[in-house]
Structures are given as C-alpha cells and as structure tokens.
Amino acid sequence: MGISKISVAVIGAGPAGFYAADSLLKKKLNCEIDIIDFLPTPYGLIRAGVAPDHQTTKKVIKSFEKTALNESCHFFGNVHIGNSISITELKNIYDVIIIATGADSDSQLNIQGSDLPGVIGSASFVGWYNAHPNFVNLKPNLKTKNVIIIGNGNVAIDIARVLVKNRKEMCESDIPEYALRDIENSSITDVFVFGRRGPIEAKFTNVELREMGELEDAVAIVDSNQLPLEVGLLDDKRDQRLKEKNLKTLQAFSNNKISDSSKRVHFPFWYKPKKILGNKKVEGIQMEKTFLNNGKLESTGEYLEIECGLVIPAIGYRSIPVKGLPFNSTDFVISNNNGRVEDGVYAVGWIKRGPSGVISTNRPDGVLVANYIENDFIEGGRKPGRKAFISILKEKGIKYVSFEGWKLIDNAEISAGVNGAPRKKFEKIDDMLDVVFYK
Ligand code: NAP
C-alpha cells in the first residue's frame, strides 16, 4: 500500500508559492497542493509588482500555469487567510502549511514630514500603476514638475521610467488607462532618483539602468564629478562585472545635457533624505550630503532643497505578520530557521528572507522546503486537506475563485486589451468576481 496523501496549503500565489508547489510536484511525493491567495488573481508581484512595460519578465507565468494545471494542484483565490480563515483552522486540516505571502508593504522613511500627503511608498505607487485593486484609488499628485524618488534599487528605476515614458512607449504594456492618462497629463519634467550612497553601491541591475538611456522624451542626467574612474577590486567577481557595467552606463549618461530633452531623470548620489517640507502636503524635500567613512554612512551637514509635490520612497518592501505565526519585527520576516517555522509550517520567499533578489531567487527556497517535507513526512500525511477546506469555505459563505475561474478573468482581460496592450486589467475585485460567478 502506498503512503497516504500529504495535504499542503501554500499561502500566497506569487513566485515563491509557485516555486514551492513546483518543487513538491517534481519530487513526485503523494501530495495534494492548494495554493491560496487573498486576491482572485494568482501570480503576486509578477502581476502587481513587475513593471507593466516589462512584459518579458512576466512570461514566467507560463511555467507557473503548468504547475497550477497539474492534477494535484488547486488554486483558491479570493480567500484571505488571517481574516476569513485563521491559521489555526488551517493547521487543523492540513499536514503542511507553506507561508509565501511575500512583502507587500513599504519600509518607512521615519523622518520629519514623511507622513504628509504626497509621500507615497513604492509598494503603493507600483500597485497603483499595476491596477492592484488595493491601490487603484491612490490618486498620486502628478501635477508637479519635480518628483523625488528615494533609493537606488530596481524599483526606483521602474518608477522613474514609468513616470517619463509616453503613451507610445507604453502601448505594449498592461498599464491601466487611468494611470497612463494621469502620467500623460502630468506636469512632470524632472524626476530625481536619490542614492544615499554612491554609484558603486547602487543596487540597480545594468539592463534596467541602461533602459534609462533609451527613453523617447527623457534623458538621464548624471554629474560626472560624482563618478569614480574605476570600480576598484571587489571580492565577488559577478558583482564586480555588474558594477563595472553600471559605471560605464553612468559615464555615458554624464555626457547628456539638461537641454537634450523636455524631461529628465537625474541620478544624484550621496544624499539622504533629511526632512520632507510642507504644511498640509508635500511641498519640497531637504536632502543632506553624505559620505562613507570606513564603510559607515556619515552626514556632512550640507543640505539641498528641492521643491516637489510628490516623494516616493523606494527603499525596500516589508512583510507583514501572518496572524497566528511568530514574527521577527526587527528583520520584518516570519520567525524561521532557514524556512522552518514550526512543526508542519514552513516559509519561502520574501517573508522568509526579506525583500531581495529577482523572481528566480525564490526557487531555491521552494526546493529546500520540499526537501524538508519529504523528510518530515516519510510516512505520509493524515489530515484531510482540500475536502475539509472546501467545507469550511462553504460554511463561511466564502466565494473562492478556482484556476478555471481565474482563466475566465484572464481571458476577459486579454480580449479587452487594445492597441497592442496584452490585456486590460480589471481594477475592482467585484468586477473580477462578476466574470467568474455571473458569466
Ligand atoms: P533594494 O534593491 O533593496 O533597494 C533599496 C534602496 O533603498 C537601496 O538603494 C537602499 O540604500 C535604499 N534605502 C534603504 N533605506 C533607505 C533610507 N532610509 N534612506 C535612503 N535610502 C534608503 O530594493 P527594491 O528596489 O525595492 O527592490 C527589491 C528587490 O526586487 C531587489 O532585489 C530588486 O533587484 C528586485 N527587483 C528587480 C527588478 C528587475 O529585475 N527588473 C525590478 C524591481 C525589483 P542602501 O543600499 O544604502 O541600503
């Protein structure tokens, strides 16, 4: 007789959750995997985080779709674990719970004025231009000539690029019309992407940085005085190559002139935000000059003030606690020992290790957890899993969206895409549910 089925609930249908499910399937363990998400739509940050004009990056969805269509897998969208169903309830019915809820809130600036209207964290801003239902009503103030972005990571670059691209450049993207129209009608002429360290310390990857040199209406501006002649010797060869490429790109940008274009994206290095100025809303920002002293960031007491109506801190995402599970509020991750949370509970992706890396960086987390599960459940599982979960959903009157339901939403969005757009995203959860339940 074969071993009994292991019932698995994966909480979060983003890349980390799908890689974990896929790793379990590859092991050919006898298991039944339910991937649960609070949105009716799967794919987490691939749908709502990856920039709308980076459609190639989104192609990984095809392989996640294969995972979802495996007969052992089911998708349960529109189910909020922690709100409508507790972790304790899940623990009672599943042998294994894999937490893959990511990091969808913002790190905080915590400086004077950072709570003024007009300061919008990158998670919200990116959600807004990606039609995430929680952020479609954000209404950022784009009637401002200057926009300040804080941070030198890829999210900062994504935001700067989306803010200065024109309609033609975005026509093959899935940016929602409201965001495209607001950007098109904006008063933006200058976007400042501030780094508190230097060009060598910046976290941009080179493909993303180079794209800033290929914009139709905007030019990248870098002060050549801020660029070192060379990178110097780094321990990590890969890092060395990346930094050298970035330096070369920035050197090329430093030949651009302000008058070259009607819009500019400036890359001032060695400035940290000191305070955000304004009474009832953002009116400007004060930045303080910095330098590195034996690896420690120090301030000089020299200030720079810029008038602006919008400040976007793109200083990293932050995970939020999962009710009923331990949380490390220093590192903003679920308390875990390399993916182990407690008996039968595991964590993968950003909630496990913090918000860093690209999509595929999540794959090894899934492989590791699948190894744990293989060893921890040698004798198989004993809890009912899906059957009991569906009963609870019915009892509580929760309308869940299956993968077939998601495909109805997906197809409706794809058919509504016009002028080269791959899709027109629904902006409201109710409209998505209408497609599934009142087709
Ligand atoms: P990130 O790469 O960690 O960059 C965060 C930036 O914010 C850093 O420059 C950091 O500076 C700065 N920062 C942090 N706290 C600050 C503060 N209090 N004041 C001023 N600056 C501060 O984070 P991210 O851009 O959010 O990206 C998250 C992950 O997603 C990254 O791994 C990224 O590569 C990935 N991603 C990839 C793509 C892509 O491949 N196209 C697109 C988007 C995101 P320090 O270095 O000084 O700490």
XYZ file of C-alpha atoms and ligand atoms in Angstrom:
487
model
C 0.000 0.000 0.000
C 1.374 3.497 -0.907
C 1.773 6.139 1.738
C -1.200 8.368 2.429
C -1.518 11.732 0.775
C 0.192 14.776 2.312
C -2.180 17.723 2.330
C -0.404 21.002 1.615
C -1.670 24.569 1.781
C 0.503 27.220 0.163
C -0.478 30.688 1.366
C 0.323 33.214 -1.347
C 0.180 32.626 -5.111
C 3.262 34.638 -6.025
C 6.539 33.264 -7.402
C 7.706 31.852 -4.042
C 4.447 29.936 -3.591
C 4.523 28.553 -7.128
C 8.189 27.530 -6.921
C 7.406 25.683 -3.672
C 4.443 23.879 -5.272
C 6.529 23.039 -8.319
C 9.377 21.658 -6.180
C 6.934 19.377 -4.381
C 5.495 18.152 -7.684
C 8.982 17.471 -9.039
C 9.663 15.206 -6.071
C 6.644 13.127 -7.086
C 5.541 12.949 -3.467
C 1.994 11.819 -2.959
C 0.559 15.194 -2.110
C -2.393 17.443 -2.761
C -1.440 21.102 -3.009
C -3.822 24.002 -2.511
C -2.481 27.424 -3.444
C -4.469 30.116 -1.664
C -4.445 33.874 -2.299
C -6.444 36.803 -0.939
C -6.843 38.200 -4.462
C -8.977 36.423 -7.075
C -5.884 36.524 -9.316
C -2.680 34.469 -8.980
C 0.999 35.441 -9.524
C 1.510 38.068 -6.813
C 4.250 40.547 -7.673
C 4.530 39.250 -11.236
C 1.114 40.693 -11.911
C 1.202 43.631 -9.494
C 4.906 44.372 -8.959
C 6.842 43.779 -12.164
C 6.584 46.977 -14.214
C 3.777 46.991 -16.814
C 6.273 47.620 -19.644
C 8.387 44.606 -18.635
C 6.143 42.016 -20.235
C 9.036 39.652 -20.995
C 9.697 39.260 -17.260
C 6.075 38.239 -16.828
C 6.488 35.267 -19.192
C 7.497 33.057 -16.260
C 3.740 32.901 -15.626
C 3.544 30.238 -18.346
C 5.522 27.790 -16.237
C 3.504 28.659 -13.114
C 0.356 27.988 -15.113
C 1.636 24.479 -15.846
C 2.112 23.952 -12.120
C -1.404 25.225 -11.392
C -2.875 22.887 -14.020
C -1.203 19.806 -12.524
C -3.919 17.471 -11.282
C -2.505 17.592 -7.718
C -2.830 21.387 -7.537
C -5.799 23.621 -6.918
C -5.959 27.416 -6.786
C -8.219 29.103 -4.245
C -8.366 32.844 -4.976
C -10.315 35.466 -3.024
C -9.640 33.717 0.301
C -7.942 35.791 2.980
C -6.060 33.610 5.415
C -5.829 35.503 8.685
C -9.105 37.341 8.074
C -11.763 34.942 6.875
C -9.960 31.736 7.877
C -7.371 31.514 10.626
C -4.016 29.775 10.551
C -5.224 27.606 13.456
C -8.153 26.413 11.355
C -5.750 25.600 8.525
C -3.366 23.775 10.853
C -6.231 21.533 11.937
C -6.924 20.373 8.406
C -3.596 20.489 6.513
C -0.460 18.444 7.197
C 1.706 21.168 5.726
C 1.367 24.933 5.534
C 3.831 26.884 3.397
C 3.802 30.617 4.014
C 4.618 32.531 0.814
C 2.934 35.853 1.485
C 5.872 37.963 0.310
C 6.432 41.574 1.307
C 3.739 43.859 0.009
C 4.014 46.767 2.375
C 6.606 49.588 2.481
C 9.691 50.208 4.568
C 9.173 53.502 6.351
C 11.348 56.593 5.986
C 10.593 57.830 9.501
C 11.817 61.376 9.011
C 10.083 64.663 9.688
C 7.220 65.093 7.233
C 7.238 61.521 5.966
C 3.569 61.144 6.892
C 2.475 64.170 4.814
C 0.022 63.577 1.959
C 2.122 63.347 -1.176
C 4.609 60.862 0.278
C 3.717 57.537 -1.307
C 5.735 54.382 -0.696
C 6.856 52.335 -3.683
C 4.625 49.345 -2.852
C 1.535 51.555 -3.114
C 2.783 53.500 -6.121
C 3.761 50.375 -8.054
C 0.398 48.838 -7.081
C -1.307 51.933 -8.499
C 0.284 51.733 -11.952
C -0.261 47.977 -11.999
C -4.019 48.178 -11.227
C -3.709 46.340 -7.911
C -7.280 46.613 -6.540
C -5.994 47.977 -3.201
C -4.262 50.927 -4.868
C -6.329 51.938 -7.898
C -7.781 54.906 -5.981
C -4.426 56.237 -4.802
C -4.618 59.449 -6.887
C -0.950 60.477 -6.622
C -0.281 64.160 -7.214
C 1.324 64.258 -10.656
C 0.628 67.971 -11.095
C 4.171 68.667 -10.031
C 7.236 69.472 -12.096
C 9.617 67.596 -9.813
C 9.176 64.089 -8.425
C 11.616 62.776 -5.837
C 12.324 59.054 -5.657
C 14.418 57.878 -2.722
C 16.533 54.736 -3.202
C 18.902 53.241 -5.734
C 17.251 49.869 -6.369
C 15.410 48.479 -9.379
C 12.045 49.558 -8.005
C 13.233 53.184 -8.008
C 14.303 52.765 -11.641
C 10.991 51.138 -12.605
C 9.025 54.024 -11.119
C 11.210 56.695 -12.737
C 10.894 55.017 -16.143
C 7.123 54.598 -15.962
C 6.742 58.263 -14.941
C 8.545 59.588 -18.020
C 7.566 57.144 -20.760
C 4.979 58.339 -23.247
C 1.802 56.577 -24.396
C 3.510 55.141 -27.480
C 6.312 53.667 -25.389
C 3.724 52.093 -23.073
C 1.369 50.785 -25.761
C 2.536 47.173 -25.423
C 2.274 47.302 -21.641
C -0.662 46.487 -19.383
C -0.635 49.788 -17.512
C -4.235 50.776 -16.671
C -5.689 53.657 -18.678
C -6.262 55.837 -15.572
C -2.535 55.712 -14.714
C -1.403 56.257 -18.296
C -3.753 59.243 -18.637
C -2.620 60.796 -15.337
C 1.026 60.381 -16.342
C 0.350 61.754 -19.826
C -1.432 64.799 -18.359
C 1.102 65.301 -15.600
C 3.320 68.355 -15.180
C 6.410 66.230 -14.549
C 9.618 67.466 -16.140
C 12.260 66.260 -13.680
C 12.466 63.026 -11.724
C 15.262 62.768 -9.150
C 16.416 59.285 -8.126
C 18.434 59.917 -4.972
C 21.004 57.461 -3.613
C 22.264 57.811 -0.051
C 25.469 56.085 -1.181
C 27.498 56.269 -4.382
C 27.262 54.856 -7.895
C 29.263 51.746 -6.979
C 26.966 50.960 -4.050
C 23.776 51.433 -6.099
C 21.693 48.270 -6.365
C 20.386 48.781 -9.905
C 20.971 45.934 -12.314
C 22.533 47.014 -15.577
C 19.772 46.153 -18.046
C 17.379 48.298 -16.014
C 19.853 51.179 -15.712
C 20.644 51.102 -19.447
C 16.951 51.409 -20.284
C 17.113 54.928 -18.826
C 19.256 55.841 -21.805
C 16.676 54.691 -24.338
C 13.720 56.910 -23.463
C 11.979 58.942 -26.151
C 11.050 62.014 -24.098
C 13.542 61.947 -21.246
C 17.262 61.958 -20.773
C 19.293 60.523 -17.870
C 21.433 63.124 -16.105
C 24.485 62.214 -14.029
C 27.127 64.566 -12.651
C 30.490 63.247 -13.883
C 32.128 64.643 -10.718
C 30.216 62.011 -8.744
C 31.630 59.109 -10.764
C 34.864 57.375 -9.789
C 37.241 56.490 -12.618
C 37.009 52.809 -11.783
C 35.153 50.392 -9.561
C 38.143 49.089 -7.592
C 38.606 45.472 -6.615
C 35.545 43.701 -5.209
C 35.534 40.198 -3.647
C 32.636 38.959 -5.753
C 33.513 38.678 -9.467
C 29.887 38.821 -10.582
C 29.309 41.922 -8.527
C 32.479 43.424 -9.958
C 31.243 42.907 -13.526
C 27.835 44.386 -12.706
C 29.330 47.466 -11.046
C 31.724 47.988 -13.955
C 28.832 47.855 -16.412
C 26.817 50.279 -14.267
C 29.733 52.683 -14.050
C 30.147 52.592 -17.821
C 26.439 53.300 -18.290
C 26.528 56.180 -15.800
C 29.640 57.578 -17.501
C 27.739 57.579 -20.789
C 24.804 59.341 -19.098
C 27.148 62.002 -17.744
C 27.629 63.266 -21.327
C 23.928 64.131 -21.568
C 22.834 67.702 -21.142
C 19.771 69.061 -19.349
C 18.718 70.772 -22.582
C 18.794 67.476 -24.526
C 15.178 66.648 -23.740
C 11.932 68.001 -22.347
C 12.112 65.621 -19.372
C 14.999 64.452 -17.254
C 15.759 61.664 -14.825
C 18.560 62.821 -12.517
C 20.745 60.437 -10.542
C 22.231 62.417 -7.651
C 24.348 60.213 -5.401
C 25.476 60.757 -1.796
C 22.300 62.384 -0.491
C 19.989 61.100 2.212
C 16.526 62.469 2.924
C 16.606 64.750 5.956
C 13.049 66.112 6.081
C 10.028 66.462 3.903
C 8.840 70.016 3.694
C 5.275 71.267 3.663
C 2.378 72.109 5.919
C -0.637 70.095 4.884
C 1.014 68.323 1.949
C 4.413 67.777 0.407
C 5.935 70.994 -0.910
C 9.566 70.018 -1.056
C 12.339 67.889 0.352
C 15.547 68.604 2.179
C 18.386 66.211 1.388
C 21.664 66.002 3.297
C 25.007 65.245 1.702
C 26.626 62.004 2.867
C 29.928 60.154 2.590
C 31.301 56.772 3.582
C 33.754 56.651 6.440
C 35.267 53.138 6.738
C 32.067 51.680 5.337
C 29.828 53.720 7.663
C 27.453 56.282 6.182
C 28.059 59.736 7.643
C 26.406 63.117 7.040
C 28.181 66.344 6.209
C 25.651 68.926 7.417
C 25.368 70.310 3.851
C 21.813 70.456 2.599
C 19.993 70.614 -0.687
C 16.332 71.583 -1.001
C 14.105 70.788 -3.956
C 10.504 71.876 -4.441
C 8.206 68.991 -5.303
C 4.677 67.735 -4.864
C 5.429 64.015 -4.747
C 8.019 61.966 -2.855
C 8.240 58.230 -3.473
C 10.442 56.324 -1.044
C 11.546 53.200 -2.927
C 13.630 51.969 -0.035
C 12.554 48.351 0.069
C 9.423 46.380 0.755
C 8.371 44.971 4.088
C 6.499 41.808 5.072
C 3.569 41.996 7.405
C 2.948 39.386 10.130
C 0.717 36.400 9.456
C -1.802 36.282 12.302
C -1.153 33.207 14.454
C 2.502 32.743 13.490
C 5.650 34.170 15.101
C 7.139 37.293 13.505
C 10.591 38.802 13.768
C 9.846 42.503 13.918
C 13.493 43.512 13.694
C 14.046 41.931 10.292
C 10.379 42.005 9.250
C 10.287 38.317 8.358
C 8.393 35.383 9.762
C 10.486 33.867 12.601
C 12.072 30.864 10.929
C 15.081 28.622 10.932
C 16.060 28.570 7.263
C 12.482 28.014 6.152
C 11.239 26.043 9.171
C 8.663 27.974 11.197
C 7.181 25.272 13.415
C 6.097 21.634 13.022
C 4.364 21.366 9.660
C 4.749 25.089 8.914
C 7.410 26.368 6.515
C 8.219 29.699 4.871
C 9.573 30.632 1.443
C 10.419 33.815 -0.436
C 10.463 37.351 0.909
C 8.513 36.583 4.106
C 11.251 34.058 4.899
C 14.383 36.025 3.997
C 13.449 39.639 3.290
C 12.748 41.519 0.061
C 15.751 40.912 -2.156
C 16.609 39.154 -5.381
C 14.833 38.545 -8.655
C 11.909 36.208 -9.341
C 14.035 33.080 -9.721
C 15.846 33.791 -6.432
C 12.746 32.278 -4.829
C 13.240 28.899 -6.472
C 15.853 27.504 -4.031
C 13.565 28.341 -1.094
C 10.942 26.064 -2.625
C 13.443 23.276 -3.259
C 14.642 23.447 0.347
C 11.152 23.302 1.808
C 10.217 20.413 -0.491
C 13.271 18.546 0.871
C 12.138 19.219 4.441
C 8.637 17.972 3.681
C 9.966 14.811 2.008
C 11.939 14.005 5.166
C 9.355 15.163 7.696
C 6.511 13.185 6.131
C 8.193 9.885 5.244
C 5.066 8.130 6.452
C 2.754 10.381 4.511
C 0.087 12.721 5.815
C -3.005 12.239 7.940
C -5.083 15.407 7.662
C -7.967 15.800 5.213
C -6.783 18.991 3.455
C -8.807 20.175 0.447
C -12.071 18.417 1.239
C -12.218 19.949 4.709
C -11.060 23.329 3.361
C -13.885 23.443 0.834
C -16.363 22.576 3.617
C -15.070 25.499 5.713
C -15.326 27.850 2.737
C -18.902 26.729 2.152
C -19.792 27.050 5.833
C -18.423 30.586 5.929
C -20.040 31.539 2.633
C -16.700 32.422 1.033
C -16.831 32.540 -2.755
C -13.486 31.248 -3.904
C -12.040 31.560 -7.383
C -10.651 28.336 -8.827
C -7.970 28.254 -11.518
C -10.719 27.833 -14.110
C -12.336 30.926 -12.610
C -9.056 32.821 -12.902
C -8.800 31.770 -16.571
C -12.204 33.400 -17.187
C -10.834 36.629 -15.681
C -7.596 36.209 -17.640
C -9.396 35.658 -20.952
C -11.728 38.606 -20.354
C -8.726 40.840 -19.652
C -6.834 39.601 -22.701
C -9.828 40.167 -25.004
C -10.227 43.709 -23.662
C -6.605 44.671 -24.471
C -6.420 47.242 -27.300
C -3.735 48.949 -29.425
C -1.077 46.333 -28.705
C -1.748 46.023 -24.960
C -1.524 42.385 -23.834
C -4.560 42.862 -21.570
C -6.771 45.417 -19.868
C -6.711 44.597 -16.186
C -9.809 44.659 -14.018
C -9.497 47.328 -11.385
C -12.100 46.099 -8.924
C -12.369 42.742 -7.228
C -16.174 42.791 -7.661
C -15.773 43.080 -11.438
C -13.449 40.068 -11.430
C -15.910 38.075 -9.342
C -18.748 39.016 -11.714
C -16.838 37.396 -14.569
C -16.389 34.208 -12.564
C -19.776 33.864 -10.929
C -22.201 35.685 -13.242
C -20.717 34.784 -16.614
P 16.624 47.371 -2.993
O 17.255 46.801 -4.186
O 16.955 46.771 -1.664
O 16.982 48.940 -2.958
C 16.585 49.748 -1.899
C 17.331 51.075 -1.991
O 16.818 51.922 -0.971
C 18.824 50.978 -1.745
O 19.496 51.858 -2.600
C 18.962 51.440 -0.286
O 20.197 52.036 0.001
C 17.885 52.490 -0.244
N 17.447 52.791 1.110
C 17.012 51.940 2.063
N 16.651 52.606 3.173
C 16.865 53.924 2.900
C 16.678 55.113 3.646
N 16.180 55.082 4.883
N 17.015 56.283 3.064
C 17.511 56.329 1.812
N 17.702 55.234 1.038
C 17.388 54.041 1.600
O 15.033 47.339 -3.037
P 13.983 47.489 -4.219
O 14.419 48.458 -5.236
O 12.688 47.680 -3.519
O 13.968 46.056 -4.904
C 13.595 44.888 -4.176
C 14.098 43.654 -4.924
O 13.317 43.461 -6.105
C 15.528 43.805 -5.373
O 16.203 42.594 -5.223
C 15.397 44.172 -6.827
O 16.518 43.851 -7.636
C 14.173 43.368 -7.226
N 13.568 43.971 -8.409
C 14.032 43.574 -9.616
C 13.551 44.157 -10.767
C 14.105 43.745 -12.091
O 14.851 42.796 -12.151
N 13.774 44.451 -13.146
C 12.580 45.143 -10.707
C 12.117 45.540 -9.457
C 12.623 44.939 -8.316
P 21.372 51.233 0.742
O 21.961 50.342 -0.304
O 22.261 52.331 1.181
O 20.747 50.468 1.875
